[in-house]
Amino acid sequence: MHSALTLRQNLLENLQARTWRAGHRLPTERELSEQYGLSRSTVRRVLADLKGKGLITQTVGSGTYVSEEVGVALAQIASSASPLATSPAELMSARMVLEPAIVAMVVGNATAADFERMDECCEKGETATSIEDFELWDGKLHEAIADAAHNTFIATVFQRMNEVRAQSEWGTLKRRTATPERRARYELEHRALVAALRDRDGARAAALCLEHLTHVRQNLLGY
């Protein structure tokens, strides 16, 4: 069972990525309802919101289509958003592209001090007594891995990503989906990833990184 928020974010992602271009016919209300496990009225409300923003058009008896003015509408949405107005779905999409991609740089550039910092983040996360503290050290671990690439631009990007993770929407979603079993799995995945990086095994580290992020996305967003 997904939420209306997940549906809205997925539809927006298809529009923003230009997977759906002007004139593209969207799935029907019934198809979206079945796919996301939502009521038809909820799907209708999400579509009405997108229509109100000029992203889609609806024709009775024909269907729902991407607006001819979708580019303008997306630009208006982007310009009105604050730099950190990033949804959890957008953050996860970025993480799944960026984090595995920097593994080769980390493998090539990481120092003994970098690995000590990663170990410390793992230990602090494992001994955290609240989901908030665990999430803090989880974020710090991924930031430490990024810093180990020793590239100023990448370090800055990951600092921004952690700022997004500090937003209330991400925290609320993390708390709502957190279980002891999932946390234990994340801890094991963190340790395995750090071990692969320390072994300078880029292929294994990249695969473990993507696998970990896929689990996080599934737990948080349901897909």
PDB file of N, CA and C in Angstrom, residues 1-5 7-8 11 28-48:
ATOM      1  N   MET A   1       0.847  -1.198   0.000  1.00  0.00           N
ATOM      2  CA  MET A   1       0.000   0.000   0.000  1.00  0.00           C
ATOM      3  C   MET A   1       0.882   1.247   0.000  1.00  0.00           C
ATOM      4  N   HIS A   2       0.688   2.092  -0.977  1.00  0.00           N
ATOM      5  CA  HIS A   2       1.443   3.331  -1.081  1.00  0.00           C
ATOM      6  C   HIS A   2       0.597   4.497  -0.567  1.00  0.00           C
ATOM      7  N   SER A   3       1.206   5.661  -0.511  1.00  0.00           N
ATOM      8  CA  SER A   3       0.487   6.858  -0.080  1.00  0.00           C
ATOM      9  C   SER A   3       0.263   7.775  -1.267  1.00  0.00           C
ATOM     10  N   ALA A   4      -0.628   8.745  -1.064  1.00  0.00           N
ATOM     11  CA  ALA A   4      -0.871   9.742  -2.095  1.00  0.00           C
ATOM     12  C   ALA A   4       0.418  10.503  -2.393  1.00  0.00           C
ATOM     13  N   LEU A   5       1.240  10.724  -1.362  1.00  0.00           N
ATOM     14  CA  LEU A   5       2.511  11.426  -1.536  1.00  0.00           C
ATOM     15  C   LEU A   5       3.430  10.658  -2.480  1.00  0.00           C
ATOM     16  N   LEU A   7       2.538   8.517  -4.833  1.00  0.00           N
ATOM     17  CA  LEU A   7       1.992   8.629  -6.183  1.00  0.00           C
ATOM     18  C   LEU A   7       2.364   9.965  -6.802  1.00  0.00           C
ATOM     19  N   ARG A   8       2.158  11.039  -6.057  1.00  0.00           N
ATOM     20  CA  ARG A   8       2.454  12.378  -6.577  1.00  0.00           C
ATOM     21  C   ARG A   8       3.939  12.501  -6.930  1.00  0.00           C
ATOM     22  N   LEU A  11       4.791  10.472 -10.112  1.00  0.00           N
ATOM     23  CA  LEU A  11       4.305  11.148 -11.320  1.00  0.00           C
ATOM     24  C   LEU A  11       5.202  12.338 -11.657  1.00  0.00           C
ATOM     25  N   THR A  28      -4.625   5.265 -16.623  1.00  0.00           N
ATOM     26  CA  THR A  28      -5.956   5.678 -16.193  1.00  0.00           C
ATOM     27  C   THR A  28      -6.046   5.740 -14.675  1.00  0.00           C
ATOM     28  N   GLU A  29      -7.074   6.399 -14.179  1.00  0.00           N
ATOM     29  CA  GLU A  29      -7.292   6.453 -12.730  1.00  0.00           C
ATOM     30  C   GLU A  29      -7.370   5.049 -12.151  1.00  0.00           C
ATOM     31  N   ARG A  30      -8.063   4.161 -12.859  1.00  0.00           N
ATOM     32  CA  ARG A  30      -8.209   2.788 -12.357  1.00  0.00           C
ATOM     33  C   ARG A  30      -6.857   2.086 -12.304  1.00  0.00           C
ATOM     34  N   GLU A  31      -6.039   2.271 -13.351  1.00  0.00           N
ATOM     35  CA  GLU A  31      -4.717   1.638 -13.375  1.00  0.00           C
ATOM     36  C   GLU A  31      -3.831   2.158 -12.250  1.00  0.00           C
ATOM     37  N   LEU A  32      -3.851   3.467 -12.021  1.00  0.00           N
ATOM     38  CA  LEU A  32      -3.051   4.044 -10.936  1.00  0.00           C
ATOM     39  C   LEU A  32      -3.570   3.582  -9.579  1.00  0.00           C
ATOM     40  N   SER A  33      -4.873   3.496  -9.461  1.00  0.00           N
ATOM     41  CA  SER A  33      -5.485   3.036  -8.207  1.00  0.00           C
ATOM     42  C   SER A  33      -5.037   1.618  -7.874  1.00  0.00           C
ATOM     43  N   GLU A  34      -5.044   0.756  -8.884  1.00  0.00           N
ATOM     44  CA  GLU A  34      -4.643  -0.638  -8.663  1.00  0.00           C
ATOM     45  C   GLU A  34      -3.142  -0.751  -8.416  1.00  0.00           C
ATOM     46  N   GLN A  35      -2.361   0.019  -9.163  1.00  0.00           N
ATOM     47  CA  GLN A  35      -0.904  -0.057  -9.034  1.00  0.00           C
ATOM     48  C   GLN A  35      -0.419   0.400  -7.664  1.00  0.00           C
ATOM     49  N   TYR A  36      -1.051   1.459  -7.126  1.00  0.00           N
ATOM     50  CA  TYR A  36      -0.581   2.042  -5.868  1.00  0.00           C
ATOM     51  C   TYR A  36      -1.434   1.647  -4.663  1.00  0.00           C
ATOM     52  N   GLY A  37      -2.496   0.894  -4.902  1.00  0.00           N
ATOM     53  CA  GLY A  37      -3.344   0.484  -3.797  1.00  0.00           C
ATOM     54  C   GLY A  37      -4.081   1.643  -3.155  1.00  0.00           C
ATOM     55  N   LEU A  38      -4.456   2.625  -3.962  1.00  0.00           N
ATOM     56  CA  LEU A  38      -5.139   3.818  -3.470  1.00  0.00           C
ATOM     57  C   LEU A  38      -6.564   3.855  -3.997  1.00  0.00           C
ATOM     58  N   SER A  39      -7.416   4.578  -3.299  1.00  0.00           N
ATOM     59  CA  SER A  39      -8.791   4.728  -3.771  1.00  0.00           C
ATOM     60  C   SER A  39      -8.817   5.612  -5.011  1.00  0.00           C
ATOM     61  N   ARG A  40      -9.863   5.467  -5.818  1.00  0.00           N
ATOM     62  CA  ARG A  40      -9.985   6.286  -7.024  1.00  0.00           C
ATOM     63  C   ARG A  40     -10.060   7.769  -6.657  1.00  0.00           C
ATOM     64  N   SER A  41     -10.713   8.072  -5.532  1.00  0.00           N
ATOM     65  CA  SER A  41     -10.854   9.482  -5.127  1.00  0.00           C
ATOM     66  C   SER A  41      -9.497  10.080  -4.763  1.00  0.00           C
ATOM     67  N   THR A  42      -8.624   9.270  -4.144  1.00  0.00           N
ATOM     68  CA  THR A  42      -7.282   9.754  -3.806  1.00  0.00           C
ATOM     69  C   THR A  42      -6.478  10.010  -5.070  1.00  0.00           C
ATOM     70  N   VAL A  43      -6.530   9.078  -6.013  1.00  0.00           N
ATOM     71  CA  VAL A  43      -5.836   9.255  -7.297  1.00  0.00           C
ATOM     72  C   VAL A  43      -6.357  10.501  -8.000  1.00  0.00           C
ATOM     73  N   ARG A  44      -7.674  10.675  -7.976  1.00  0.00           N
ATOM     74  CA  ARG A  44      -8.301  11.834  -8.633  1.00  0.00           C
ATOM     75  C   ARG A  44      -7.806  13.135  -8.008  1.00  0.00           C
ATOM     76  N   ARG A  45      -7.638  13.140  -6.689  1.00  0.00           N
ATOM     77  CA  ARG A  45      -7.176  14.341  -5.982  1.00  0.00           C
ATOM     78  C   ARG A  45      -5.729  14.681  -6.366  1.00  0.00           C
ATOM     79  N   VAL A  46      -4.879  13.652  -6.478  1.00  0.00           N
ATOM     80  CA  VAL A  46      -3.486  13.881  -6.874  1.00  0.00           C
ATOM     81  C   VAL A  46      -3.429  14.432  -8.298  1.00  0.00           C
ATOM     82  N   LEU A  47      -4.207  13.841  -9.192  1.00  0.00           N
ATOM     83  CA  LEU A  47      -4.220  14.308 -10.582  1.00  0.00           C
ATOM     84  C   LEU A  47      -4.758  15.732 -10.679  1.00  0.00           C
ATOM     85  N   ALA A  48      -5.745  16.052  -9.858  1.00  0.00           N
ATOM     86  CA  ALA A  48      -6.306  17.409  -9.866  1.00  0.00           C
ATOM     87  C   ALA A  48      -5.249  18.427  -9.433  1.00  0.00           C
TER      88      ALA A  48
END
